[in-house]
Structures are given as structure tokens and as C-alpha cells.
Short mmCIF file of C-alpha atoms in Angstrom, two decimals:
data_model
loop_
_atom_site.label_atom_id
_atom_site.label_comp_id
_atom_site.label_asym_id
_atom_site.label_seq_id
_atom_site.Cartn_x
_atom_site.Cartn_y
_atom_site.Cartn_z
CA LYS F 502 -130.78 151.77 83.18
CA ALA F 503 -128.88 153.32 86.40
CA GLY F 504 -129.48 151.37 89.86
CA VAL F 505 -130.14 152.50 92.98
CA THR F 506 -127.93 155.49 93.95
CA GLN F 507 -127.04 156.26 97.40
CA THR F 508 -125.03 159.53 98.49
CA PRO F 509 -122.81 160.05 100.53
CA ARG F 510 -120.91 156.55 100.37
CA TYR F 511 -119.24 157.73 103.47
CA LEU F 512 -119.70 160.00 106.25
CA ILE F 513 -118.39 160.64 109.86
CA LYS F 514 -120.36 162.18 112.40
CA THR F 515 -120.29 162.97 116.21
CA ARG F 516 -122.44 162.37 118.76
CA GLY F 517 -125.59 164.85 118.74
CA GLN F 518 -125.20 165.57 115.59
CA GLN F 519 -127.72 165.10 112.58
CA VAL F 520 -127.53 163.48 109.43
CA THR F 521 -129.54 163.20 106.15
CA LEU F 522 -128.88 160.21 103.92
CA SER F 523 -130.16 160.53 99.97
CA CYS F 524 -131.48 157.55 97.50
CA SER F 525 -132.49 158.02 94.32
CA PRO F 526 -134.47 154.63 93.12
CA ILE F 527 -134.32 153.27 89.52
CA SER F 528 -136.37 155.12 87.20
CA GLY F 529 -139.74 154.48 87.13
CA HIS F 530 -139.79 152.82 90.76
CA ARG F 531 -142.34 154.18 93.22
CA SER F 532 -141.34 152.52 96.36
CA VAL F 533 -138.09 153.08 98.49
CA SER F 534 -137.55 151.11 101.32
CA TRP F 535 -134.82 151.72 103.98
CA TYR F 536 -133.01 148.93 106.01
CA GLN F 537 -130.11 149.15 108.91
CA GLN F 538 -127.13 146.88 108.55
CA THR F 539 -124.52 146.55 111.56
CA PRO F 540 -122.52 143.74 112.59
CA GLY F 541 -124.95 142.92 115.79
CA GLN F 542 -128.21 143.46 114.77
CA GLY F 543 -127.91 142.48 110.89
CA LEU F 544 -130.42 143.80 108.65
CA GLN F 545 -133.48 145.27 110.11
CA PHE F 546 -136.24 147.08 108.21
CA LEU F 547 -136.79 150.96 108.78
CA PHE F 548 -139.27 152.26 106.82
CA GLU F 549 -140.85 152.37 103.38
CA TYR F 550 -142.46 155.05 101.27
CA PHE F 551 -144.84 154.71 98.45
CA SER F 552 -146.11 157.47 96.57
CA GLU F 553 -144.68 160.00 99.22
CA THR F 554 -146.64 158.45 102.07
CA GLN F 555 -144.67 156.34 104.61
CA ARG F 556 -146.74 152.96 104.78
CA ASN F 557 -144.34 150.78 106.94
CA LYS F 558 -142.38 151.00 109.68
CA GLY F 559 -139.87 149.22 111.71
CA ASN F 560 -138.96 149.32 115.28
CA PHE F 561 -136.89 152.02 115.57
CA PRO F 562 -136.94 155.37 117.67
CA GLY F 563 -138.60 158.68 116.69
CA ARG F 564 -135.00 159.84 115.66
CA PHE F 565 -134.97 158.10 112.47
CA SER F 566 -137.16 159.81 109.87
CA GLY F 567 -137.75 160.00 106.21
CA ARG F 568 -139.66 161.19 103.65
CA GLN F 569 -139.94 160.95 99.47
CA PHE F 570 -140.26 163.62 97.16
CA SER F 571 -142.73 163.60 94.14
CA ASN F 572 -139.87 162.06 91.84
CA SER F 573 -140.05 159.01 93.86
CA ARG F 574 -136.11 160.19 95.59
CA SER F 575 -136.08 159.48 98.86
CA GLU F 576 -134.03 160.67 102.25
CA MET F 577 -133.64 159.47 105.63
CA ASN F 578 -132.64 161.49 108.38
CA VAL F 579 -131.31 160.67 112.02
CA SER F 580 -131.07 163.47 114.60
CA THR F 581 -129.23 163.21 117.89
CA LEU F 582 -126.65 160.49 116.49
CA GLU F 583 -125.40 157.92 119.44
CA LEU F 584 -122.67 155.93 118.80
CA GLY F 585 -125.17 152.69 118.04
CA ASP F 586 -126.50 154.27 114.91
CA SER F 587 -122.87 153.15 113.10
CA ALA F 588 -123.96 151.28 110.74
CA LEU F 589 -124.62 150.80 106.67
CA TYR F 590 -127.81 152.22 105.42
CA LEU F 591 -129.15 150.46 102.92
CA CYS F 592 -132.01 152.01 100.69
CA ALA F 593 -134.07 149.14 98.06
CA SER F 594 -136.36 150.63 95.37
CA SER F 595 -139.35 148.47 93.45
CA LEU F 596 -141.89 148.89 91.09
CA ALA F 597 -144.62 148.49 93.21
CA PRO F 598 -147.62 148.57 90.24
CA VAL F 599 -149.61 147.33 92.85
CA GLU F 600 -149.71 148.52 96.52
CA GLY F 601 -148.48 145.63 98.82
CA ALA F 602 -147.11 143.67 96.03
CA ASN F 603 -144.37 141.48 97.20
CA GLU F 604 -141.80 141.95 93.96
CA LYS F 605 -138.33 142.20 94.53
CA LEU F 606 -136.34 144.95 95.79
CA PHE F 607 -133.30 146.56 93.86
CA PHE F 608 -130.58 147.66 96.69
CA GLY F 609 -128.15 150.48 96.52
CA SER F 610 -124.67 150.20 97.51
CA GLY F 611 -125.54 152.04 100.94
CA THR F 612 -124.28 155.11 102.71
CA GLN F 613 -121.81 153.72 105.68
CA LEU F 614 -122.39 156.34 108.69
CA SER F 615 -119.56 156.27 111.36
CA VAL F 616 -120.59 158.27 114.80
CA LEU F 617 -117.68 159.31 116.76
CA ALA X 965 -143.77 138.02 114.03
CA GLN X 966 -141.11 136.07 111.57
CA LYS X 967 -137.74 134.36 111.54
CA VAL X 968 -135.29 133.84 109.32
CA THR X 969 -131.99 131.47 110.84
CA GLN X 970 -128.96 131.02 108.75
CA ALA X 971 -127.24 128.98 111.05
CA GLN X 972 -124.08 128.66 109.07
CA THR X 973 -121.89 132.34 109.79
CA GLU X 974 -119.31 131.31 107.63
CA ILE X 975 -118.25 128.70 105.30
CA SER X 976 -114.97 127.93 103.52
CA VAL X 977 -114.75 125.87 100.30
CA VAL X 978 -112.29 125.23 97.70
CA GLU X 979 -112.64 126.22 94.28
CA LYS X 980 -114.74 123.44 92.54
CA GLU X 981 -116.72 122.28 95.61
CA ASP X 982 -120.34 122.54 96.02
CA VAL X 983 -121.67 124.23 98.29
CA THR X 984 -125.12 124.18 100.49
CA LEU X 985 -126.70 127.73 102.45
CA ASP X 986 -128.97 126.84 104.89
CA CYS X 987 -132.05 128.60 105.83
CA VAL X 988 -134.68 127.88 108.02
CA TYR X 989 -137.94 130.23 108.26
CA GLU X 990 -140.48 130.69 110.93
CA THR X 991 -144.02 132.20 110.47
CA ARG X 992 -147.47 131.56 111.02
CA ASP X 993 -148.79 133.28 107.68
CA THR X 994 -149.59 130.88 104.96
CA THR X 995 -148.69 133.25 102.23
CA TYR X 996 -145.19 134.23 101.96
CA TYR X 997 -142.18 134.89 99.62
CA LEU X 998 -138.84 133.76 100.24
CA PHE X 999 -135.68 135.37 98.91
CA TRP X 1000 -132.00 134.95 98.34
CA TYR X 1001 -129.81 137.82 98.01
CA LYS X 1002 -126.18 138.02 97.69
CA GLN X 1003 -124.14 140.76 99.21
CA PRO X 1004 -120.37 141.18 97.52
CA PRO X 1005 -117.71 143.42 99.17
CA SER X 1006 -119.00 146.19 97.67
CA GLY X 1007 -122.05 146.43 99.62
CA GLU X 1008 -125.19 146.59 97.59
CA LEU X 1009 -127.63 143.25 97.69
CA VAL X 1010 -128.08 141.40 94.71
CA PHE X 1011 -131.05 139.58 94.35
CA LEU X 1012 -130.95 135.59 93.12
CA ILE X 1013 -134.45 134.40 93.42
CA ARG X 1014 -138.01 134.80 94.79
CA ARG X 1015 -140.37 131.90 95.69
CA ASN X 1016 -144.03 132.39 96.99
CA SER X 1017 -145.19 129.62 99.39
CA PHE X 1018 -147.25 127.85 97.19
CA ASP X 1019 -144.57 127.10 94.83
CA GLU X 1020 -142.26 124.30 96.12
CA GLN X 1021 -141.00 123.23 92.64
CA ASN X 1022 -137.15 123.53 93.06
CA GLU X 1023 -135.28 125.74 90.47
CA ILE X 1024 -131.82 125.67 89.10
CA SER X 1025 -130.18 128.72 87.32
CA GLY X 1026 -126.69 127.83 86.07
CA ARG X 1027 -124.68 126.84 89.14
CA TYR X 1028 -127.48 127.86 91.55
CA SER X 1029 -130.28 125.77 92.78
CA TRP X 1030 -132.86 126.34 95.62
CA ASN X 1031 -134.45 123.49 97.43
CA PHE X 1032 -137.63 124.75 98.89
CA GLN X 1033 -139.43 122.42 101.79
CA LYS X 1034 -142.32 123.93 103.27
CA SER X 1035 -142.55 120.47 105.93
CA THR X 1036 -139.11 121.52 107.14
CA SER X 1037 -139.65 125.17 106.65
CA SER X 1038 -136.52 125.32 104.36
CA PHE X 1039 -135.21 127.04 101.70
CA ASN X 1040 -131.72 125.93 100.88
CA PHE X 1041 -129.42 127.38 98.37
CA THR X 1042 -126.71 124.90 96.31
CA ILE X 1043 -123.87 126.27 94.45
CA THR X 1044 -122.39 124.13 91.91
CA ALA X 1045 -118.83 123.86 90.95
CA SER X 1046 -118.02 127.35 93.26
CA GLN X 1047 -116.01 129.97 91.90
CA VAL X 1048 -113.95 132.48 93.34
CA VAL X 1049 -116.84 135.42 92.60
CA ASP X 1050 -119.23 133.43 94.44
CA SER X 1051 -117.10 134.78 97.37
CA ALA X 1052 -119.74 136.98 99.59
CA VAL X 1053 -122.34 137.11 102.15
CA TYR X 1054 -125.61 135.26 101.34
CA PHE X 1055 -128.61 136.27 103.07
CA CYS X 1056 -131.91 134.34 103.18
CA ALA X 1057 -134.75 136.53 103.59
CA LEU X 1058 -138.71 136.26 104.30
CA VAL X 1059 -141.98 138.57 103.70
CA VAL X 1060 -145.09 137.93 104.53
CA SER X 1061 -148.20 138.69 102.55
CA GLY X 1062 -149.49 142.35 102.94
CA SER X 1063 -145.93 143.69 104.15
CA ALA X 1064 -144.85 144.41 100.99
CA ARG X 1065 -141.26 145.36 101.23
CA GLN X 1066 -140.77 144.45 105.02
CA LEU X 1067 -138.05 141.75 104.70
CA THR X 1068 -137.08 139.77 107.54
CA PHE X 1069 -133.39 138.84 106.80
CA GLY X 1070 -131.04 136.04 108.34
CA SER X 1071 -127.81 136.91 109.75
CA GLY X 1072 -126.19 135.95 106.85
CA THR X 1073 -123.33 133.01 106.04
CA GLN X 1074 -120.50 134.10 104.66
CA LEU X 1075 -119.08 132.21 102.10
CA THR X 1076 -115.18 132.06 101.24
CA VAL X 1077 -114.11 130.14 97.95
CA LEU X 1078 -110.38 129.69 98.33
CA PRO X 1079 -108.52 129.11 94.85
#
């Protein structure tokens, strides 16, 4: 069974640009969550999508957005990139058989975004 | 608000030594879940264990064991007879009931096992 797939693996952008990251969850998983990992702030929750609806959002500015498609694949978008957006962006999927269930998350290898 | 503290930033041991990674958490919720994840250099977080707040029984899985103590709000992780392949960053995380996938992570402990 394929794991969580994130593309691209590495990305270099310049300030002011926008970027879209993609995440394909494990087959059958309905929930996709996004996390940002930086050396200074550590791992921080961005948002979660379940059945194409955003259910939870972390404390990030509106420049960070996402969506989920009917096949559970998810994308996150960051507009007007800033230097501080340089980070490893991790996607996680889970079965979520029951909304709100606290089952384990399966993480992808992440997209390393560098903003110059 | 929830908080997870991993006071050990880096630990270095020699192969075959035992090592314990500390995790202290804060939450006002009575129902919560605690996790440990391993992050190798490849980047993905690998699930190790999940424990709910009502189950204080310690758990052993091969060379790994976990000690959950609600009285001290700690969920420590011990690796027995460490191996070089155990070298990674280890994260402790907490999620409260109803918050589903919104984990609060500790800052991580970089474990280096030397041959």
C-alpha cells in the first residue's frame, strides 16, 4: 500500500511569489492535515481537511490556504511568499472513520520550500 | 492551551547503551492522546506509539518502552540496547479529544547513536 506522497520534494521560490504544494493521502484515508516545520518554531499545525471541508485551522495568516478534492488529495497554497515561509511542509493522512477520532497520522516526507 | 516540553535537545550515546527521552505535557483536558514519532533524515514522521489519557499501563515493543505517568504529566520513551539506526529526531505530541488531527508537538530530541 503506497504511503503519503508529497510533491514536489524541493522547491525554491523568491519573495512575493506564490506556491502550491500537493499531497496524495494513503488510499482510503479521508483526512489530510498539513504541518509546517522550521528550526525556530518546530512543528506547527496549519489546517485539516475532511471530506473536502476545512475542519480545523492553526494560527497562520490568510496567505496560507488549502483545499481537498473529492479523491481526498489535497493542495496547500502560500501566496506572497516571505523569507520566513522557508520550511519543511509535511502532510499527514488518517482514516478518520469517525469525525474527530484521534487515530494515528501517517506522514509524507514533506516538501522543502526555500524562499530567497 | 496545550504544551509539550522535551527538555533534551540533543542526546549522544554509544551503541548498546540504553537511553531515555523525556516528555512533559500540559493540558486542562481530561481526555487526550499522547504520541511519539521518529523523524529520520529522510523527513517523514514515523508513528511509534499512541496512548490515551485513561490508559497508564506501560508498554514495551521490542527494544522500545514507554512510561506514562499522569501524576507527573510525563510520557517518557526508553530505547534499550540502542543501535545506530535509532539515530533520528524524536517528537512527543499531544492531541486533546475533539481536536482530531491538531497535534501539539514538542521541540524534539536529536538522538545520535555512535558505533
